[in-house]
Short mmCIF file of C-alpha atoms in Angstrom, two decimals:
data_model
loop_
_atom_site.label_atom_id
_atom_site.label_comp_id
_atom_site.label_asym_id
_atom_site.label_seq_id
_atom_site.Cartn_x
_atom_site.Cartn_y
_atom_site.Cartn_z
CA UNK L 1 0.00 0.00 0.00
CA UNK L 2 0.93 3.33 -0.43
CA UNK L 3 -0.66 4.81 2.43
CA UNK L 4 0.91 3.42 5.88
CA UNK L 5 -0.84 1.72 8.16
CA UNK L 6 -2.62 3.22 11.70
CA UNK L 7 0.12 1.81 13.58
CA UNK L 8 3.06 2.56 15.46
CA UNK L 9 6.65 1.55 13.73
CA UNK L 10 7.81 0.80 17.35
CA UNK L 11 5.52 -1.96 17.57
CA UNK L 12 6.41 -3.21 14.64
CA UNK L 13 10.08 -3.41 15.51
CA UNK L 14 9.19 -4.81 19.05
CA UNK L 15 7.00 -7.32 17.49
CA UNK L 16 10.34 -8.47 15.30
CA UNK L 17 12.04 -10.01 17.76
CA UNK L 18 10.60 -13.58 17.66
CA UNK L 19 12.59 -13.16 14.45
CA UNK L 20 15.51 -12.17 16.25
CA UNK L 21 15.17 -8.96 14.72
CA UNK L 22 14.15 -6.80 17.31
CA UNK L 23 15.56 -3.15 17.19
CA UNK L 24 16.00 -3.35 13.38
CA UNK L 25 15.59 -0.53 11.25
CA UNK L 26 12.76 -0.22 9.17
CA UNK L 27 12.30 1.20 5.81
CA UNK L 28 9.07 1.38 4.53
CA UNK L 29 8.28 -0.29 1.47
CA UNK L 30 5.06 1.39 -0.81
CA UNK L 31 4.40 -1.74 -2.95
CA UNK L 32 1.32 -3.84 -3.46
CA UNK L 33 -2.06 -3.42 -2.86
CA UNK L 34 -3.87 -4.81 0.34
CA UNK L 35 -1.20 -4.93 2.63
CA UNK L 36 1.83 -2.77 4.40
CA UNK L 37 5.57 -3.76 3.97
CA UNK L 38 8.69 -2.80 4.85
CA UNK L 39 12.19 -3.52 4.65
CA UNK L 40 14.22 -4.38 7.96
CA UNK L 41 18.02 -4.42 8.43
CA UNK L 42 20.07 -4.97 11.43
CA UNK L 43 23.38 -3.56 12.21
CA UNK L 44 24.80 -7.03 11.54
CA UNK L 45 23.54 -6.86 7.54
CA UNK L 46 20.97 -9.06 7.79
CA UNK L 47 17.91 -8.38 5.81
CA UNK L 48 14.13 -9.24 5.64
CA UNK L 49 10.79 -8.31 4.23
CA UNK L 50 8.20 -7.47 6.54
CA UNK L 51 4.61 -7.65 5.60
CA UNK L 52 1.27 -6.57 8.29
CA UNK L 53 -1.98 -8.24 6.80
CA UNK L 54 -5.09 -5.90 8.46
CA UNK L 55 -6.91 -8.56 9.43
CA UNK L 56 -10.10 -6.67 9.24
CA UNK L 57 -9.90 -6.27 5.79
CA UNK L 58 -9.74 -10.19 5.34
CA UNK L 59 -12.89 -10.96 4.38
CA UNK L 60 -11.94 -13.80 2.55
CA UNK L 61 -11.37 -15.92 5.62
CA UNK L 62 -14.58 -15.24 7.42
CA UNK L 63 -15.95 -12.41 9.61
CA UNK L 64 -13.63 -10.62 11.77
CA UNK L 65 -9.37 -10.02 12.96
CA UNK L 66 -9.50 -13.80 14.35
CA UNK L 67 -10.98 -15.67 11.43
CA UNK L 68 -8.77 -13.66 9.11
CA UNK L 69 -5.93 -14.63 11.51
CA UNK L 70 -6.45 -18.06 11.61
CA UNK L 71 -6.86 -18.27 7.43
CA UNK L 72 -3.77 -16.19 7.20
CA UNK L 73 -1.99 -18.41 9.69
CA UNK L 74 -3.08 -21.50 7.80
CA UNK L 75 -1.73 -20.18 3.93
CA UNK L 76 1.57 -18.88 5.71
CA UNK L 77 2.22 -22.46 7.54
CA UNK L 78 1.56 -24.23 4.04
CA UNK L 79 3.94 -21.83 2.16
CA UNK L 80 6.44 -23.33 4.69
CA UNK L 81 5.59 -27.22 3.93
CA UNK L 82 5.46 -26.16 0.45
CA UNK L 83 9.29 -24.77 0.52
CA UNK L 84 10.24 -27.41 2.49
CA UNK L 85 9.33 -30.24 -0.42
CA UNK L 86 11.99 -31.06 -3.34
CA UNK L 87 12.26 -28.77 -6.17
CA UNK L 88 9.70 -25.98 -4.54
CA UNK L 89 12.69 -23.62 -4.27
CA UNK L 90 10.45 -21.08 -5.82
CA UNK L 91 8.57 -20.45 -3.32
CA UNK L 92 9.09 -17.34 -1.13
CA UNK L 93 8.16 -18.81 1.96
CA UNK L 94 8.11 -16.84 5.50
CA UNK L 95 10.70 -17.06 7.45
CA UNK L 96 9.40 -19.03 11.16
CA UNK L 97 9.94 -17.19 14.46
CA UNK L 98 11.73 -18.26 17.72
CA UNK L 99 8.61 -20.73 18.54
CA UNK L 100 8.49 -21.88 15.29
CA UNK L 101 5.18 -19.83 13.74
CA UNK L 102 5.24 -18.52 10.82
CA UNK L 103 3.09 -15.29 11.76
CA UNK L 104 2.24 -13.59 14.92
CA UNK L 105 -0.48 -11.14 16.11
CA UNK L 106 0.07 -7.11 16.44
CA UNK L 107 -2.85 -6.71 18.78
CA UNK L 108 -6.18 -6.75 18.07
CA UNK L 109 -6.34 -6.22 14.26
CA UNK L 110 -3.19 -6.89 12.43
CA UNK L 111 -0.83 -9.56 11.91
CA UNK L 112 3.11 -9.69 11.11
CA UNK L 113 5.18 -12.51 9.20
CA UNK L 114 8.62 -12.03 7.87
CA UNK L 115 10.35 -13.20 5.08
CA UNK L 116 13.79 -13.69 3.40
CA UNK L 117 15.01 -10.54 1.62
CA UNK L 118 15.03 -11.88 -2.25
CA UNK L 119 17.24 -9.66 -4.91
CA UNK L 120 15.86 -9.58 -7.88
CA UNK L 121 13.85 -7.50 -10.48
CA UNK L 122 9.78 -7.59 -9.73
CA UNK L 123 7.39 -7.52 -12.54
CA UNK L 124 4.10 -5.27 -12.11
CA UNK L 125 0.22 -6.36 -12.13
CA UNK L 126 -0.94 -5.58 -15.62
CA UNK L 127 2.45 -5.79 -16.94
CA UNK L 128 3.06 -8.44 -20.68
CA UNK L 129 5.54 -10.96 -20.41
CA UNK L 130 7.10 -12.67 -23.20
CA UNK L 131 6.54 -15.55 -24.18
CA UNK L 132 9.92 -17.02 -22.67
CA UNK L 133 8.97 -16.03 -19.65
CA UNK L 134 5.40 -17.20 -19.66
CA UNK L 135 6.95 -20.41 -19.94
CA UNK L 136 8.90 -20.22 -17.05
CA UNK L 137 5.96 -19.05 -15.22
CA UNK L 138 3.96 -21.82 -16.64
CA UNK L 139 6.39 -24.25 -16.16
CA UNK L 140 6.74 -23.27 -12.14
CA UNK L 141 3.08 -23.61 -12.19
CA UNK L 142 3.06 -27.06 -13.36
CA UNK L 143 5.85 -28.23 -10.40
CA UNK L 144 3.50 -26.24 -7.78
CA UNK L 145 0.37 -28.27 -9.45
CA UNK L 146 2.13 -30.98 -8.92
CA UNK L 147 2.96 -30.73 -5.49
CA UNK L 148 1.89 -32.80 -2.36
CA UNK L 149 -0.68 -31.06 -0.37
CA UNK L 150 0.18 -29.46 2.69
CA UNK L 151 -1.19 -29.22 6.22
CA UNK L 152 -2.91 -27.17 6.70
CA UNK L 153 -4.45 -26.06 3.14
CA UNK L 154 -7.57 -24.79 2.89
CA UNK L 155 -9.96 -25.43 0.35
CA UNK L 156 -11.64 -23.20 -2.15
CA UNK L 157 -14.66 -23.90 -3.63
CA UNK L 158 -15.66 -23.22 -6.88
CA UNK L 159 -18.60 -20.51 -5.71
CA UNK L 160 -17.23 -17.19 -4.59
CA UNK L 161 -18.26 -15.80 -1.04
CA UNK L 162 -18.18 -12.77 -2.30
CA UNK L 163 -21.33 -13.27 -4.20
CA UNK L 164 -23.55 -12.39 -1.39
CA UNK L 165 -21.84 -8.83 -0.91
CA UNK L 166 -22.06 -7.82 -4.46
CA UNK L 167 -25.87 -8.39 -4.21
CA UNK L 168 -26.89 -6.95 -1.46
CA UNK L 169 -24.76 -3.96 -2.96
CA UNK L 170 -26.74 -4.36 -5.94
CA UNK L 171 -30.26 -4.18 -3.63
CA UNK L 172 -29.42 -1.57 -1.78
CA UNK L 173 -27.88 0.57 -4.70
CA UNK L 174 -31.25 2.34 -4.45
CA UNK L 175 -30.38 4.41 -1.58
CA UNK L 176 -27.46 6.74 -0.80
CA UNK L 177 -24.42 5.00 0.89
CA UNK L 178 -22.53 7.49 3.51
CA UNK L 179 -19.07 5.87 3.45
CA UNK L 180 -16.84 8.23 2.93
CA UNK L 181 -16.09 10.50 -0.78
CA UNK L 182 -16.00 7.42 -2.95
CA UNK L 183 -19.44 5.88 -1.56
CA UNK L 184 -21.59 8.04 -3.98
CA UNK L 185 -20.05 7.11 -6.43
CA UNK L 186 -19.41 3.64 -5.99
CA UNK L 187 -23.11 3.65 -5.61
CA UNK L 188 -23.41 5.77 -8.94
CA UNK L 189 -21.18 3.61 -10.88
CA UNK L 190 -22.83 -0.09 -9.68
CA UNK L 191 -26.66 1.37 -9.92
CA UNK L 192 -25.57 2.39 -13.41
CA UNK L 193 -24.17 -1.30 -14.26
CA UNK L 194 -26.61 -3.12 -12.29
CA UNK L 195 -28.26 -5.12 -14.64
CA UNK L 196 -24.92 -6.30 -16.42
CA UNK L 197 -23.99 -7.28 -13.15
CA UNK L 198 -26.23 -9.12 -11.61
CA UNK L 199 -26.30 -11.41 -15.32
CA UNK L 200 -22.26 -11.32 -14.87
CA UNK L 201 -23.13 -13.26 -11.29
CA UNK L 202 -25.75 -15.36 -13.20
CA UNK L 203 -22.79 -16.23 -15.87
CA UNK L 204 -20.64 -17.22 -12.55
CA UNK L 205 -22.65 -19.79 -10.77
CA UNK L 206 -23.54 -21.47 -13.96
CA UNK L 207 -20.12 -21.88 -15.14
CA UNK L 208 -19.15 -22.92 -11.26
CA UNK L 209 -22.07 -25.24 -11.50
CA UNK L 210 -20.94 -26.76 -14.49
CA UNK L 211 -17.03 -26.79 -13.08
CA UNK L 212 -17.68 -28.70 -9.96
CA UNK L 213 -20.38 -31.19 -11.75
CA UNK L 214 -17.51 -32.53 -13.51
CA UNK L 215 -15.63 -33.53 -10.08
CA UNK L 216 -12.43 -32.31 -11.70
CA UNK L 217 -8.59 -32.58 -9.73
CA UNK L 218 -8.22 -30.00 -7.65
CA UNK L 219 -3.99 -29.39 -6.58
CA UNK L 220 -2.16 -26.64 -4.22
CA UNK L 221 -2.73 -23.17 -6.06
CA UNK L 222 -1.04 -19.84 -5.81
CA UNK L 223 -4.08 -17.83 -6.58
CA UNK L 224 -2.50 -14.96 -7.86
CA UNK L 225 0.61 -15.56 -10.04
CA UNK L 226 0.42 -12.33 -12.27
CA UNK L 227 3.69 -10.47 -12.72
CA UNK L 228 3.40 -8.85 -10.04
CA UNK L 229 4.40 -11.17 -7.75
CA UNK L 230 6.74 -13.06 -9.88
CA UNK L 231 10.51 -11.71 -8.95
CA UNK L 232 13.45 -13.05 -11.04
CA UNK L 233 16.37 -13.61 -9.54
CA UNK L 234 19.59 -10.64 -9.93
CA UNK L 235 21.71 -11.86 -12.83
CA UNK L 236 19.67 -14.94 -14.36
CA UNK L 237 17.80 -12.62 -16.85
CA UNK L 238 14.18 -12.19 -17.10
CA UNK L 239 14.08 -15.83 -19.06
CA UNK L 240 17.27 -17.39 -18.27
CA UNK L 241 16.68 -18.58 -14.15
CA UNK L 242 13.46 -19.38 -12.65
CA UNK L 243 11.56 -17.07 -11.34
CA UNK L 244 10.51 -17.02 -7.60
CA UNK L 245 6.77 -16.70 -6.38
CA UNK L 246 6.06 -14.20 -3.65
CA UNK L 247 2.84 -13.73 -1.85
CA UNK L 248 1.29 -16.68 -0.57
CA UNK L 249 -1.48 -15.57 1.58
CA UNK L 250 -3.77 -16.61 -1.76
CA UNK L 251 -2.61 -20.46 -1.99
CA UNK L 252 -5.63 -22.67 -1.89
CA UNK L 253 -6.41 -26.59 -2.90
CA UNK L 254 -8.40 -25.27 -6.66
CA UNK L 255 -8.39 -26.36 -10.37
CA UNK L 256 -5.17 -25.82 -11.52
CA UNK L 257 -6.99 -23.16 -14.15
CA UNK L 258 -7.14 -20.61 -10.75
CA UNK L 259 -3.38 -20.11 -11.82
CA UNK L 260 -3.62 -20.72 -15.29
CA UNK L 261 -6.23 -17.76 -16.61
CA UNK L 262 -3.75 -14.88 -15.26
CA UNK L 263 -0.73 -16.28 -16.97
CA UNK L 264 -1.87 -18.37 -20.39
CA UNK L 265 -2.34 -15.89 -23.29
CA UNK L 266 -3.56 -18.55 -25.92
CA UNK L 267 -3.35 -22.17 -27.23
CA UNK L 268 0.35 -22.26 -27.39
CA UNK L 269 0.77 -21.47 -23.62
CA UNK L 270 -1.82 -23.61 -22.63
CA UNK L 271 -0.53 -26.65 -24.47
CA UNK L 272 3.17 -25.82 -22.52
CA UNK L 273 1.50 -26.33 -19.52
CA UNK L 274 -0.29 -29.25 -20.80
CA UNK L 275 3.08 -31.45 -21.81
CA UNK L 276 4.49 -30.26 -18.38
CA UNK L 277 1.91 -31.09 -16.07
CA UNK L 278 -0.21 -34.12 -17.95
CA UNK L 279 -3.47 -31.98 -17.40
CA UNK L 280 -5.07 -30.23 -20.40
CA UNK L 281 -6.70 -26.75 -19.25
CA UNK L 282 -10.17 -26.97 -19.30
CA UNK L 283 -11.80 -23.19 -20.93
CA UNK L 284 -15.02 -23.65 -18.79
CA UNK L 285 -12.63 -23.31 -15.40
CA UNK L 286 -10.66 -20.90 -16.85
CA UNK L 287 -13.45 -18.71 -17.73
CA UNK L 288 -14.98 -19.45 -14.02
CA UNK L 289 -12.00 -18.24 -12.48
CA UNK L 290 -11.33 -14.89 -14.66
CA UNK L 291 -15.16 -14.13 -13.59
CA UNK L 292 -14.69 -14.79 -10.10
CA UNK L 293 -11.46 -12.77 -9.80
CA UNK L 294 -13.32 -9.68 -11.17
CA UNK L 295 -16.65 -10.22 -9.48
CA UNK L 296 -14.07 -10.74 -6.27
CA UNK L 297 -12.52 -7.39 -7.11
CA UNK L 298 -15.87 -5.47 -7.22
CA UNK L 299 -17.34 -6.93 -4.21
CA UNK L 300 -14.14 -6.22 -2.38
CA UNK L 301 -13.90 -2.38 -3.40
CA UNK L 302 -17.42 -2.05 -2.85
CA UNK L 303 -17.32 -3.20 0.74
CA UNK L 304 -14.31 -0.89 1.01
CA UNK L 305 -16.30 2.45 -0.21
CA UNK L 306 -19.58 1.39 1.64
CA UNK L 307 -17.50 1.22 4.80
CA UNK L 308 -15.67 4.17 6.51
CA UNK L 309 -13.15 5.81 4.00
CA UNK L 310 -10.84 8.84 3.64
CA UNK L 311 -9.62 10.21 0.35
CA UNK L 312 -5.94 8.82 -0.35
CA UNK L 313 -3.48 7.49 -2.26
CA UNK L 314 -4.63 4.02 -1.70
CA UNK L 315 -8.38 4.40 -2.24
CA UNK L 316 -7.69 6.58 -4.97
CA UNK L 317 -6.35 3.54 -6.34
CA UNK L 318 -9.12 1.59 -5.60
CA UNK L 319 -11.16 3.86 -7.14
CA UNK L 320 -9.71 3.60 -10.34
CA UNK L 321 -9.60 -0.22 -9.92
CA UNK L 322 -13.43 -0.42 -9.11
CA UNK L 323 -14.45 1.56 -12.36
CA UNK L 324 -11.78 -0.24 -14.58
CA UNK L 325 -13.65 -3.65 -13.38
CA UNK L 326 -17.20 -2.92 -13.49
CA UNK L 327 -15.99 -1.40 -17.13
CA UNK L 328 -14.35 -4.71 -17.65
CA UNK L 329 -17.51 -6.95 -16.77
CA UNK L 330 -20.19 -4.32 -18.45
CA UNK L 331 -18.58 -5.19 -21.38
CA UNK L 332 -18.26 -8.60 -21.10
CA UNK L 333 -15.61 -10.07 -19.37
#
């Protein structure tokens, strides 16, 4: 995020000695979207990434800081099996604390996990990779697909639980929402679009009915392998070493088209992935899972701007996102 975070840097540098970190100094670090990082040193050199999840703005794990805790603490521990299994190098898995967690509570509503300090170039969300690369990413993919599932992993089904907040956005679109500056027109924008919409959802749980009638494999999932948080390693050129994976607060037991849809471009790409992994991508899932990410995205910024809000950086941002998607689905898909 761009914005920090209503908390005090001291207790993030307290909270860093289960890490045997404590005292470090902290730079912070304005990249993603969703949650706050910075970059701690100590005076011996070493180095580490430090990421604080708000854990009530985890939806996605349930209602509430503990439920978002306990999902969070449940992705970070399988990033940490995952790591730990032959060949799954690639994965940028938190570092584990004095007692052995691999995140730990900063009061009541965030949470703090650390990780090893990677050099490297990052790509950007959004951002085209060749088709060299793709295959790296796709070939990574594969190897995660193919991994042995770790405990604990939790499951995701095809149905979004996000559903239900887009339409009760959608029913009460009627009425003002008092927010903050972007709830008017949030409100504008989805009363506007409300018809494509709510056939958009229609087009989702037909396409996830027809998915999970066909009792497909489901396999250990990133979620959310876009450029973004793909980082190649310093000096092994953008196609020449593997790239790493960063970001595993998303991984989920899914089809393995959850991953597929954000890096696949066309046949070519999908039949790479194919002769790596022995599964041929079925377009049904892959169209399920490009809905759900932008019906996700909606219901996400909606609950956001209906909530209490400021005007910054961040939901500037947001902003912007929320029109680009309903744009996206109004037209489409």
């Amino acid at each position: 995020m761009q914005d920090r975070p209503d908390l005090d840097e001291r207790a993030v540098r307290q909270a860093l000695d289960a890490w045997g970190m404590g005292g470090a100094h902290l730079t912070y670090a304005p990249v993603g979207f969703g949650d706050y990082h910075w970059v701690a040193e100590t005076g011996a050199g070493r180095r580490a990434f430090v990421t604080v999840a708000d854990l009530t703005h985890k939806d996605q794990w349930g209602s509430g800081p503990d439920a978002a805790f306990a999902g969070l603490r449940a992705a970070m521990e399988a990033a940490v099996a995952l790591r730990a299994q032959p060949g799954r190098d690639f994965v940028v898995a938190p570092l584990t604390c004095r007692d052995g967690a691999a995140i730990q509570r900063l009061g009541p509503r965030f949470a703090i996990s650390v990780f090893p300090y990677e050099s490297g170039e990052a790509g950007a969300f959004g951002q085209e990779l060749s088709q060299d690369e793709r295959g790296e990413v796709l070939d990574l993919l594969a190897t995660l697909h193919r991994s042995a599932v770790p405990e604990p992993l939790a499951d995701l089904p095809p149905e979004s639980p996000t559903g239900e907040a887009l339409r009760r956005a959608l029913a009460e679109c009627g009425r003002p929402w008092h927010g903050g500056p972007f709830a008017e027109p949030a409100r504008e924008l989805v009363a506007g679009a409300a018809a494509a919409l709510r056939e958009r959802l229609a087009a989702f749980d037909g396409l996830a009915a027809e998915v999970a009638g066909r009792g497909a494999r489901r396999v250990v999932t990133h979620g959310e392998p876009h450029p973004g948080n793909v980082l190649w390693r310093a000096g092994s050129g953008r196609a020449g070493g593997r790239p790493l994976l960063v970001d595993w607060d998303t991984v989920r037991l899914a089809h393995p088209e959850r991953d597929l849809w954000l890096v696949a471009t066309g046949p070519a790409d999908l039949d790479r992935y194919a002769r790596a992994s022995g599964h041929t991508p079925d377009p049904s899932a892959l169209a399920l899972y490009a809905l759900r990410w932008d019906l996700g995205d909606v219901a996400e910024y909606l609950t956001w701007f209906r909530g209490p809000h400021e005007r910054t950086s961040d939901t500037e941002a947001g902003w912007s996102g929320l029109r680009e998607t309903v744009a996206r689905l109004t037209a489409g898909g």
